Short mmCIF file of C-alpha atoms and ligand atoms in Angstrom, two decimals:
data_model
loop_
_atom_site.label_atom_id
_atom_site.label_comp_id
_atom_site.label_asym_id
_atom_site.label_seq_id
_atom_site.Cartn_x
_atom_site.Cartn_y
_atom_site.Cartn_z
CA MET A 1430 9.77 -32.69 14.63
CA LYS A 1431 9.32 -30.27 11.74
CA PHE A 1432 10.96 -26.89 12.37
CA PHE A 1433 9.24 -23.81 11.03
CA GLU A 1434 10.85 -20.61 9.94
CA LYS A 1435 9.41 -17.17 9.43
CA ASN A 1436 8.56 -16.82 5.76
CA MET A 1437 5.53 -15.68 3.75
CA GLU A 1438 4.28 -19.19 3.09
CA ASN A 1439 4.22 -20.21 6.74
CA PHE A 1440 2.82 -16.81 7.68
CA THR A 1441 -0.14 -16.89 5.27
CA THR A 1442 -0.92 -20.54 6.05
CA HIS A 1443 -0.91 -19.71 9.73
CA LEU A 1444 -3.23 -16.72 9.29
CA LYS A 1445 -5.66 -18.91 7.40
CA ASN A 1446 -5.51 -21.75 9.94
CA VAL A 1447 -6.27 -19.57 12.95
CA GLY A 1448 -8.91 -17.42 11.21
CA TYR A 1449 -7.35 -14.09 10.24
CA VAL A 1450 -7.44 -14.14 6.43
CA PHE A 1451 -9.06 -16.49 3.89
CA GLN A 1452 -8.82 -16.50 0.10
CA GLY A 1453 -11.91 -14.85 -1.41
CA SER A 1454 -14.38 -17.26 -3.11
CA GLU A 1455 -12.08 -20.12 -2.10
CA ILE A 1456 -14.54 -23.00 -2.60
CA TYR A 1457 -14.90 -21.93 -6.26
CA GLY A 1458 -11.17 -21.86 -6.86
CA GLY A 1459 -10.71 -18.33 -5.54
CA LEU A 1460 -11.17 -14.91 -7.11
CA SER A 1461 -7.70 -13.51 -7.54
CA SER A 1462 -6.66 -10.65 -5.27
CA THR A 1463 -9.76 -10.86 -3.09
CA TRP A 1464 -9.55 -11.84 0.56
CA ASP A 1465 -12.02 -12.43 3.35
CA TYR A 1466 -11.25 -11.66 6.97
CA GLY A 1467 -12.28 -14.25 9.54
CA ASP A 1468 -13.17 -13.61 13.18
CA LEU A 1469 -9.63 -12.69 14.28
CA GLY A 1470 -8.90 -10.58 11.18
CA ALA A 1471 -12.19 -8.72 11.35
CA ARG A 1472 -11.78 -7.99 15.07
CA THR A 1473 -8.19 -6.78 14.66
CA ILE A 1474 -9.17 -4.57 11.72
CA LYS A 1475 -11.93 -3.02 13.83
CA LYS A 1476 -9.38 -2.21 16.53
CA ILE A 1477 -6.91 -0.74 14.02
CA LYS A 1478 -9.67 1.54 12.71
CA ASP A 1479 -10.83 2.55 16.20
CA ILE A 1480 -7.29 3.38 17.33
CA TRP A 1481 -6.61 5.28 14.10
CA PHE A 1482 -9.79 7.32 14.47
CA SER A 1483 -9.30 8.24 18.11
CA HIS A 1484 -5.57 8.93 17.63
CA PHE A 1485 -6.28 11.49 14.90
CA ALA A 1486 -9.84 12.69 15.51
CA ASP A 1487 -10.20 12.63 19.30
CA GLY A 1488 -6.86 14.26 20.07
CA ASP A 1489 -5.48 17.77 19.93
CA LEU A 1490 -6.38 18.39 16.27
CA ASN A 1491 -9.73 19.77 15.13
CA ILE A 1492 -10.96 16.77 13.09
CA PHE A 1493 -14.50 15.82 12.04
CA ALA A 1494 -15.77 12.45 10.84
CA MET A 1495 -17.21 11.69 7.41
CA ASP A 1496 -18.76 8.66 5.74
CA SER A 1497 -19.39 9.45 2.08
CA SER A 1498 -20.68 7.26 -0.75
CA VAL A 1499 -18.65 4.75 -2.73
CA LEU A 1500 -20.64 5.80 -5.80
CA LEU A 1501 -20.07 9.39 -6.92
CA SER A 1502 -21.19 11.33 -9.93
CA ASN A 1503 -18.92 10.98 -12.98
CA ASP A 1504 -18.54 14.78 -12.83
CA VAL A 1505 -16.48 14.32 -9.67
CA TRP A 1506 -13.93 12.05 -11.38
CA ARG A 1507 -13.87 14.17 -14.51
CA ALA A 1508 -13.09 17.29 -12.46
CA SER A 1509 -10.60 15.59 -10.14
CA GLY A 1510 -8.60 14.29 -13.12
CA HIS A 1511 -9.05 10.61 -12.27
CA ILE A 1512 -10.81 9.71 -15.52
CA ASN A 1513 -7.91 11.11 -17.54
CA SER A 1514 -4.90 10.58 -15.34
CA PHE A 1515 -5.45 7.83 -12.77
CA GLU A 1516 -3.48 5.20 -14.60
CA ASP A 1517 -0.62 2.76 -14.36
CA VAL A 1518 1.95 2.27 -17.08
CA LEU A 1519 2.66 -1.42 -17.49
CA VAL A 1520 5.28 -3.42 -19.34
CA GLU A 1521 5.35 -7.16 -19.83
CA CYS A 1522 8.39 -9.39 -19.89
CA LYS A 1523 8.31 -11.19 -23.27
CA ASN A 1524 10.08 -14.16 -21.76
CA CYS A 1525 8.09 -15.00 -18.59
CA HIS A 1526 5.01 -12.85 -19.39
CA LYS A 1527 4.98 -11.25 -15.97
CA ARG A 1528 3.59 -7.73 -15.93
CA PHE A 1529 5.11 -4.91 -13.95
CA LYS A 1530 4.24 -1.33 -13.17
CA ILE A 1531 7.01 0.55 -14.94
CA GLU A 1532 7.95 2.37 -11.74
CA HIS A 1533 8.48 -0.93 -9.95
CA ILE A 1534 11.14 -2.20 -12.31
CA SER A 1535 12.81 1.11 -12.98
CA LYS A 1536 12.72 2.92 -9.63
CA LYS A 1537 16.22 1.78 -8.72
CA THR A 1538 17.68 2.76 -12.11
CA VAL A 1539 15.98 5.99 -13.14
CA ALA A 1540 14.71 9.11 -11.51
CA ASN A 1541 12.19 10.02 -14.18
CA THR A 1542 9.79 7.14 -14.82
CA LYS A 1543 7.51 9.18 -17.07
CA ASN A 1544 9.92 9.33 -19.99
CA ILE A 1545 10.98 5.73 -20.27
CA ASP A 1546 9.85 3.17 -22.80
CA ALA A 1547 10.65 -0.41 -23.75
CA LYS A 1548 13.58 0.71 -25.93
CA TRP A 1549 14.99 2.62 -23.00
CA LEU A 1550 14.64 -0.42 -20.72
CA ILE A 1551 16.44 -2.68 -23.19
CA GLU A 1552 19.21 -0.17 -23.96
CA ASN A 1553 19.80 0.30 -20.27
CA THR A 1554 19.80 -3.45 -19.75
CA VAL A 1555 17.05 -3.45 -17.12
CA GLU A 1556 16.40 -7.02 -16.04
CA CYS A 1557 13.03 -8.61 -15.38
CA ASN A 1558 12.58 -8.93 -11.59
CA ASN A 1559 11.28 -12.44 -12.14
CA CYS A 1560 13.33 -14.25 -14.83
CA LYS A 1561 16.24 -11.77 -15.17
CA LYS A 1562 15.84 -11.55 -18.97
CA LYS A 1563 15.85 -8.19 -20.75
CA LYS A 1564 13.01 -8.47 -23.25
CA TRP A 1565 10.21 -5.97 -22.82
CA THR A 1566 6.93 -5.21 -24.58
CA LEU A 1567 5.95 -1.62 -25.31
CA PRO A 1568 4.50 0.09 -22.24
CA LYS A 1569 0.70 0.27 -22.06
CA LYS A 1570 -1.45 2.63 -20.03
CA PHE A 1571 -4.28 1.22 -17.89
CA ASN A 1572 -6.83 3.37 -16.15
CA LEU A 1573 -7.39 2.04 -12.63
CA MET A 1574 -10.98 3.24 -12.29
CA PHE A 1575 -13.41 0.41 -11.62
CA LYS A 1576 -16.39 0.68 -14.00
CA VAL A 1577 -19.86 -0.49 -12.92
CA LYS A 1578 -23.31 -0.24 -14.46
CA TYR A 1579 -25.65 2.23 -12.81
CA SER A 1580 -29.28 2.03 -13.75
CA LYS A 1581 -31.48 5.11 -13.31
CA ASN A 1582 -34.43 3.09 -14.53
CA ASN A 1583 -34.63 -0.16 -16.48
CA ASN A 1584 -33.88 1.37 -19.89
CA ASP A 1585 -31.34 3.92 -18.92
CA VAL A 1586 -28.01 2.45 -17.77
CA ASP A 1587 -24.84 4.51 -17.34
CA ASP A 1588 -21.25 3.51 -16.73
CA ILE A 1589 -20.06 4.97 -13.46
CA TYR A 1590 -17.04 4.30 -11.24
CA LEU A 1591 -16.47 2.88 -7.79
CA ARG A 1592 -14.32 5.39 -5.90
CA PRO A 1593 -10.56 4.75 -6.11
CA GLU A 1594 -9.92 6.89 -3.00
CA THR A 1595 -12.13 8.16 -0.18
CA ALA A 1596 -10.75 11.70 -0.42
CA GLN A 1597 -13.05 13.07 -3.13
CA GLY A 1598 -16.14 12.44 -0.98
CA ILE A 1599 -14.64 14.90 1.50
CA PHE A 1600 -13.72 17.60 -1.03
CA ILE A 1601 -17.15 17.67 -2.65
CA ASN A 1602 -18.74 18.04 0.81
CA PHE A 1603 -16.41 20.88 1.80
CA LEU A 1604 -19.21 23.46 2.03
CA ASN A 1605 -21.55 21.11 3.89
CA ILE A 1606 -18.83 20.42 6.44
CA VAL A 1607 -17.89 24.08 6.96
CA ASN A 1608 -21.51 25.25 7.11
CA SER A 1609 -22.73 22.50 9.43
CA THR A 1610 -19.83 22.78 11.89
CA SER A 1611 -19.13 26.56 11.61
CA THR A 1612 -15.49 25.60 11.84
CA LYS A 1613 -12.54 27.85 11.13
CA LEU A 1614 -9.18 26.83 9.72
CA PRO A 1615 -7.29 24.70 10.47
CA PHE A 1616 -9.48 21.62 10.52
CA GLY A 1617 -9.48 18.11 9.22
CA VAL A 1618 -11.93 15.47 8.07
CA ALA A 1619 -11.34 11.78 8.73
CA GLN A 1620 -12.93 9.05 6.72
CA ILE A 1621 -12.60 5.25 6.72
CA GLY A 1622 -14.07 3.32 3.84
CA LYS A 1623 -13.72 0.97 0.91
CA SER A 1624 -11.99 2.01 -2.31
CA PHE A 1625 -11.62 0.08 -5.54
CA ARG A 1626 -8.87 0.05 -8.14
CA ASN A 1627 -8.72 -2.20 -11.15
CA GLU A 1628 -5.09 -3.04 -10.40
CA VAL A 1629 -3.53 -5.05 -13.20
CA THR A 1630 -0.65 -6.35 -11.15
CA THR A 1631 -1.97 -7.85 -7.93
CA SER A 1632 0.18 -10.05 -5.76
CA ASN A 1633 1.76 -10.37 -2.36
CA PHE A 1634 -1.17 -11.57 -0.31
CA ILE A 1635 -3.31 -8.67 1.02
CA PHE A 1636 -0.75 -6.01 0.04
CA ARG A 1637 -2.32 -5.00 -3.29
CA THR A 1638 -5.96 -5.83 -3.90
CA LYS A 1639 -8.69 -4.50 -6.16
CA GLU A 1640 -11.02 -3.85 -3.24
CA PHE A 1641 -9.43 -2.34 -0.14
CA GLU A 1642 -10.18 -0.10 2.77
CA GLN A 1643 -8.56 3.27 3.34
CA MET A 1644 -8.26 5.55 6.35
CA GLU A 1645 -7.75 9.09 5.10
CA ILE A 1646 -7.59 12.56 6.56
CA GLU A 1647 -7.89 15.74 4.57
CA TRP A 1648 -6.33 18.50 6.65
CA PHE A 1649 -7.29 22.03 5.56
CA CYS A 1650 -5.03 24.88 6.63
CA GLU A 1651 -3.64 28.24 5.59
CA GLU A 1652 -0.71 28.25 3.20
CA LYS A 1653 1.67 29.68 5.82
CA ASP A 1654 0.97 26.68 8.13
CA ALA A 1655 1.19 23.92 5.53
CA GLU A 1656 4.81 22.91 6.13
CA ARG A 1657 4.36 22.85 9.91
CA TYR A 1658 1.25 20.64 9.70
CA PHE A 1659 2.92 18.36 7.15
CA LEU A 1660 5.56 17.56 9.79
CA ILE A 1661 3.03 17.31 12.66
CA LEU A 1662 0.97 14.83 10.65
CA LEU A 1663 4.06 12.84 9.68
CA ASP A 1664 4.88 12.48 13.38
CA LYS A 1665 1.31 11.46 14.16
CA MET A 1666 1.45 8.81 11.44
CA LYS A 1667 4.60 7.39 12.97
CA SER A 1668 3.13 7.35 16.49
CA PHE A 1669 0.00 5.59 15.18
CA PHE A 1670 2.16 2.83 13.72
CA GLU A 1671 3.96 2.48 17.03
CA MET A 1672 0.62 2.22 18.89
CA VAL A 1673 -0.58 -0.65 16.73
CA GLY A 1674 2.64 -2.58 17.26
CA ILE A 1675 4.70 -1.80 14.15
CA LYS A 1676 8.39 -1.50 14.94
CA GLU A 1677 10.15 1.78 14.18
CA GLU A 1678 12.99 -0.07 12.47
CA SER A 1679 10.56 -1.66 9.99
CA LEU A 1680 9.64 1.75 8.56
CA THR A 1681 11.42 4.12 6.16
CA VAL A 1682 10.24 7.51 4.97
CA TYR A 1683 10.76 8.01 1.23
CA LYS A 1684 10.30 11.37 -0.49
CA GLN A 1685 8.81 10.89 -3.97
CA THR A 1686 10.69 12.42 -6.89
CA GLU A 1687 8.82 14.93 -9.00
CA SER A 1688 8.10 12.37 -11.72
CA GLU A 1689 6.62 9.92 -9.24
CA LEU A 1690 4.06 12.37 -7.86
CA ALA A 1691 0.35 11.74 -8.49
CA HIS A 1692 -1.35 14.31 -10.69
CA TYR A 1693 -2.81 16.16 -7.67
CA SER A 1694 0.26 16.25 -5.45
CA THR A 1695 3.03 18.82 -5.01
CA LYS A 1696 4.90 16.78 -2.39
CA THR A 1697 4.48 13.20 -1.18
CA TYR A 1698 6.27 11.18 1.44
CA ASP A 1699 5.70 7.42 1.36
CA ILE A 1700 6.04 5.49 4.57
CA LEU A 1701 7.57 2.20 3.48
CA PHE A 1702 7.36 -1.01 5.46
CA ASN A 1703 9.98 -3.70 5.19
CA TYR A 1704 7.73 -6.50 3.88
CA ALA A 1705 9.15 -9.97 3.17
CA PHE A 1706 8.75 -9.13 -0.55
CA GLY A 1707 10.40 -5.70 -0.45
CA SER A 1708 10.35 -2.28 1.16
CA LEU A 1709 7.01 -0.94 -0.14
CA GLU A 1710 4.42 1.73 0.58
CA LEU A 1711 2.36 1.23 3.70
CA ALA A 1712 0.96 4.76 3.85
CA GLY A 1713 1.41 8.13 2.20
CA LEU A 1714 1.45 11.77 3.21
CA ALA A 1715 0.66 14.13 0.34
CA ASP A 1716 0.52 17.88 0.03
CA ARG A 1717 -2.41 18.20 -2.39
CA GLY A 1718 -2.03 21.97 -2.44
CA THR A 1719 -5.27 23.66 -3.46
CA TYR A 1720 -5.75 21.33 -6.44
CA ASP A 1721 -8.96 19.53 -5.43
CA LEU A 1722 -10.91 22.48 -4.06
CA GLU A 1723 -9.95 24.54 -7.12
CA VAL A 1724 -10.95 21.95 -9.72
CA HIS A 1725 -14.27 21.22 -8.00
CA SER A 1726 -15.05 24.92 -7.55
CA LYS A 1727 -14.47 25.50 -11.24
CA ALA A 1728 -16.39 22.45 -12.47
CA SER A 1729 -19.34 22.70 -10.06
CA LYS A 1730 -19.46 26.51 -9.95
CA SER A 1731 -19.53 26.33 -6.13
CA GLN A 1732 -17.14 28.39 -4.06
CA LEU A 1733 -15.24 25.70 -2.12
CA GLY A 1734 -13.13 28.07 -0.08
CA MET A 1735 -12.95 30.23 3.02
CA LYS A 1736 -12.88 33.98 3.60
CA ASN A 1737 -9.90 35.76 5.12
CA GLU A 1738 -10.00 38.75 7.51
CA LYS A 1739 -10.35 41.08 4.52
CA ASN A 1740 -13.43 39.11 3.45
CA GLU A 1741 -11.64 37.74 0.37
CA TRP A 1742 -12.10 34.15 -0.83
CA PHE A 1743 -9.14 31.81 -0.80
CA PHE A 1744 -8.56 28.09 -1.18
CA PRO A 1745 -7.10 26.35 1.90
CA ARG A 1746 -4.11 24.05 1.42
CA VAL A 1747 -4.76 20.34 1.87
CA ILE A 1748 -2.41 17.90 3.57
CA GLU A 1749 -3.47 14.27 3.31
CA PRO A 1750 -2.26 11.36 5.45
CA SER A 1751 -3.58 8.23 3.73
CA PHE A 1752 -3.43 4.68 5.09
CA GLY A 1753 -4.49 1.28 3.79
CA VAL A 1754 -6.25 -0.85 6.40
CA GLY A 1755 -5.12 -4.13 4.81
CA ARG A 1756 -1.49 -3.00 4.53
CA THR A 1757 -1.56 -1.86 8.17
CA LEU A 1758 -2.95 -5.23 9.27
CA LEU A 1759 -0.34 -7.05 7.18
CA SER A 1760 2.49 -4.99 8.71
CA VAL A 1761 1.19 -5.41 12.27
CA LEU A 1762 0.84 -9.17 11.88
CA TRP A 1763 4.20 -9.64 10.13
CA ASP A 1764 6.13 -7.61 12.71
CA ASN A 1765 4.54 -9.54 15.57
CA PHE A 1766 4.72 -13.04 14.05
CA HIS A 1767 7.33 -15.03 15.96
CA ILE A 1768 8.41 -18.63 15.83
CA GLU A 1769 10.13 -19.44 19.10
CA THR A 1770 12.09 -22.52 20.05
CA LEU A 1771 11.44 -23.32 23.70
CA GLU A 1772 13.71 -24.91 26.31
CA ASP A 1773 12.28 -28.36 25.59
CA LYS A 1774 13.19 -27.83 21.89
CA THR A 1775 9.55 -27.60 20.82
CA GLN A 1776 8.46 -24.62 18.81
CA ARG A 1777 5.59 -22.24 19.34
CA ILE A 1778 4.08 -19.73 16.95
CA VAL A 1779 3.17 -16.60 18.81
CA LEU A 1780 1.61 -13.39 17.57
CA LYS A 1781 2.86 -10.79 20.03
CA LEU A 1782 0.15 -8.24 19.31
CA PRO A 1783 -0.26 -5.38 21.79
CA PRO A 1784 -3.37 -6.04 23.96
CA SER A 1785 -4.97 -2.90 22.54
CA ILE A 1786 -4.95 -4.41 19.05
CA ALA A 1787 -5.31 -8.13 19.77
CA PRO A 1788 -8.63 -9.63 18.56
CA TYR A 1789 -9.36 -10.86 22.07
CA VAL A 1790 -7.64 -9.53 25.16
CA ALA A 1791 -7.89 -12.83 27.08
CA SER A 1792 -9.14 -16.40 26.88
CA VAL A 1793 -10.99 -18.12 29.66
CA LEU A 1794 -9.89 -21.75 29.91
CA PRO A 1795 -11.50 -24.02 32.53
CA LEU A 1796 -8.92 -26.66 33.49
CA SER A 1797 -11.52 -29.39 33.04
CA LYS A 1798 -14.82 -29.48 31.16
CA LYS A 1799 -16.46 -30.15 34.52
CA LEU A 1800 -15.47 -26.63 35.58
CA GLY A 1801 -17.00 -25.08 32.45
CA SER A 1802 -20.24 -23.91 34.00
CA ASN A 1803 -18.41 -22.40 37.01
CA ALA A 1804 -15.97 -20.57 34.71
CA LYS A 1805 -18.83 -19.22 32.63
CA GLU A 1806 -20.92 -18.27 35.63
CA GLU A 1807 -18.14 -16.69 37.70
CA VAL A 1808 -15.49 -15.45 35.25
CA MET A 1809 -17.25 -14.73 31.95
CA LYS A 1810 -19.92 -12.80 33.84
CA VAL A 1811 -17.33 -10.57 35.52
CA LEU A 1812 -15.73 -9.89 32.12
CA LYS A 1813 -19.01 -9.17 30.31
CA PHE A 1814 -18.64 -6.82 27.28
CA LEU A 1815 -14.85 -7.22 27.11
CA PRO A 1816 -13.43 -9.12 24.11
CA ILE A 1817 -12.91 -12.49 25.83
CA TYR A 1818 -12.51 -15.86 24.11
CA TYR A 1819 -13.69 -19.08 25.72
CA GLU A 1820 -12.29 -22.55 25.10
CA GLU A 1821 -12.70 -25.74 27.10
CA THR A 1822 -11.46 -28.63 24.95
CA GLY A 1823 -7.91 -30.04 24.76
CA SER A 1824 -5.09 -30.20 27.27
CA ILE A 1825 -4.25 -26.91 28.96
CA GLY A 1826 -0.78 -26.87 27.33
CA LYS A 1827 -2.28 -27.23 23.85
CA ARG A 1828 -4.87 -24.59 24.61
CA TYR A 1829 -2.12 -22.16 25.72
CA ARG A 1830 -0.33 -22.74 22.38
CA ARG A 1831 -3.55 -22.11 20.46
CA GLN A 1832 -4.10 -18.79 22.22
CA ASP A 1833 -0.44 -17.80 21.55
CA ALA A 1834 -0.93 -18.62 17.88
CA LYS A 1835 -4.01 -16.40 17.72
CA GLY A 1836 -2.23 -13.54 19.47
CA ILE A 1837 -4.41 -13.49 22.60
CA PRO A 1838 -2.29 -11.83 25.32
CA PHE A 1839 -3.69 -13.47 28.48
CA CYS A 1840 -5.01 -16.91 29.40
CA ILE A 1841 -7.24 -17.10 32.44
CA THR A 1842 -7.32 -20.61 33.86
CA TYR A 1843 -10.12 -21.62 36.17
CA ASP A 1844 -8.96 -24.66 38.15
CA PHE A 1845 -10.31 -26.83 40.95
CA ASP A 1846 -8.96 -24.42 43.62
CA SER A 1847 -10.83 -21.54 41.97
CA VAL A 1848 -14.12 -22.95 43.25
CA SER A 1849 -13.05 -22.32 46.85
CA ASP A 1850 -10.46 -19.46 46.67
CA GLN A 1851 -12.36 -17.48 43.99
CA ALA A 1852 -9.06 -16.77 42.20
CA VAL A 1853 -7.73 -17.73 38.77
CA THR A 1854 -4.30 -18.15 37.16
CA VAL A 1855 -3.46 -15.53 34.59
CA ARG A 1856 -0.74 -16.51 32.09
CA ASN A 1857 1.13 -13.89 30.11
CA ARG A 1858 1.48 -14.85 26.41
CA ASP A 1859 4.93 -13.30 25.88
CA THR A 1860 6.72 -14.21 29.12
CA MET A 1861 4.62 -17.36 29.76
CA LYS A 1862 4.74 -16.34 33.46
CA GLN A 1863 1.68 -16.99 35.60
CA GLU A 1864 0.11 -15.11 38.51
CA ARG A 1865 -2.89 -15.72 40.74
CA ILE A 1866 -5.59 -13.04 40.57
CA LYS A 1867 -8.82 -12.73 42.55
CA ILE A 1868 -11.86 -13.06 40.30
CA SER A 1869 -13.24 -9.84 41.78
CA ASP A 1870 -10.07 -7.98 40.60
CA LEU A 1871 -10.05 -9.56 37.15
CA ARG A 1872 -12.14 -6.99 35.30
CA SER A 1873 -9.97 -4.02 36.26
CA TYR A 1874 -6.78 -6.09 35.68
CA ILE A 1875 -7.83 -7.02 32.13
CA ALA A 1876 -9.43 -3.67 31.25
CA ASP A 1877 -6.26 -1.92 32.38
CA LYS A 1878 -4.08 -4.17 30.18
CA MET A 1879 -6.38 -3.59 27.23
CA HIS A 1880 -5.65 0.10 27.17
CA ASN A 1881 -1.91 -0.40 27.35
CA TYR A 1882 0.25 -1.06 24.37
CA ASP A 1883 2.72 -3.27 26.27
CA ILE A 1884 1.86 -6.35 28.26
P1 ATP B 3368 0.93 1.94 -4.66
O1 ATP B 3368 2.08 2.80 -5.14
O2 ATP B 3368 1.35 0.82 -3.76
O3 ATP B 3368 0.01 1.52 -5.77
P2 ATP B 3368 -0.50 4.34 -4.17
O4 ATP B 3368 0.60 5.33 -4.05
O5 ATP B 3368 -1.23 4.26 -5.45
O6 ATP B 3368 0.03 2.89 -3.74
P3 ATP B 3368 -2.28 5.90 -2.63
O7 ATP B 3368 -3.08 6.35 -3.78
O8 ATP B 3368 -1.35 6.87 -2.00
O9 ATP B 3368 -1.51 4.56 -2.98
O10 ATP B 3368 -3.31 5.30 -1.54
C1 ATP B 3368 -3.15 5.49 -0.15
C2 ATP B 3368 -2.98 4.18 0.57
O11 ATP B 3368 -4.02 3.26 0.20
C3 ATP B 3368 -1.70 3.45 0.24
O12 ATP B 3368 -0.63 3.94 1.01
C4 ATP B 3368 -2.04 2.02 0.60
O13 ATP B 3368 -1.91 1.79 1.98
C5 ATP B 3368 -3.51 1.93 0.24
N1 ATP B 3368 -3.66 1.30 -1.09
C6 ATP B 3368 -3.59 1.89 -2.30
N2 ATP B 3368 -3.81 1.01 -3.29
C7 ATP B 3368 -4.04 -0.17 -2.69
C8 ATP B 3368 -4.34 -1.48 -3.17
N3 ATP B 3368 -4.50 -1.73 -4.47
N4 ATP B 3368 -4.50 -2.48 -2.28
C9 ATP B 3368 -4.39 -2.26 -0.95
N5 ATP B 3368 -4.11 -1.04 -0.42
C10 ATP B 3368 -3.94 -0.01 -1.28
#
């Protein structure tokens, strides 16, 4: 019997086998740093996004939705500073030729990453994370903006950029949002969508990819309230992570030093997750000040502000909680990936996802194929429109293991007694305990579990 342990290799293989994440363009050898989400991955992502949206936008804060374009005018990126300043500084190890973002190899040693160069790294004997040698190339700057060709007509083709963050689509619509909603401060705008960065160093599975999805909120408030809302939003970020099944002890809040701040930020807290490959950023909370509204007002000659009681224009402050969908999924799956050794010394892989986030809330398993049509007719019908999986082949023990491996919280077994007593056995994934439930009570039993975070 081969014993498994929890490590990245077993984790990623498992996610592929059960249908969460596949390598992008796999049959052609793969396109590096691209990933496709299978049935279970796509369903879990949808749930993460739904929970995120309702947690922030349907709660006690005044938050509107937005879905802006991926393609924006070059004027937007010129004004926002991305064309000039959205860049990584990279160095390469001359020995093993691995490339690193300078902040990733120097964070532990220096506070100010902006003023370091290869000479500095060598003099300060900074080792390569990979081969431990101390031979560095000169640092090179790379702009992360993803260039694409945009044709106005067949003869007239411009270079434009895929958005590297969803935020700018919100800032440039500031007036549309205020005018169409008649809202007053404070208010927020929530947007979920794809962003693209031509990352030069991509690695660590779905952690850093060139194409990724973000969930961002731009929160507009008066200057006097900025600090208070910064802390409220930080708390809301933490409670969101708890709701999707990320453990509190896996997270650390890191305050960026001045030299680490993005060009638009006056204060940023990173929420780090304890990944198998290091404690790295899962999400960020930035105080963008009045930077974006000011630069777009100036460049577009529109007044992207509000009026105070004295009828004077002012720019609201912007606080931005920003999340990566892929990094959230990775953290949720890693924290809930367990390899358990059972009493009979066999092992089971179980994804202990909360029912609210699991791709399916339950599986219907007829004990025998002969009972398939009854199970479909009587049980699946009762559970119509709930996310229910159905499987009828293999021994019941093997089918239980398969549902555990997928992270499905409940197995509903329809057996020969079910025909007469109109009841089924419901098995709990985590405790493996079973209880008998009337088919007529099943819908409310399952629906109730679905809206709870614990099973
Ligand atoms: P990093 O330091 O890891 O490059 P960042 O500070 O550049 O991240 P932000 O600009 O703050 O990231 O973006 C907000 C969120 O978007 C991040 O917290 C992360 O969850 C997600 N994100 C950013 N870049 C990527 C990427 N290349 N792949 C996957 N997710 C990403």
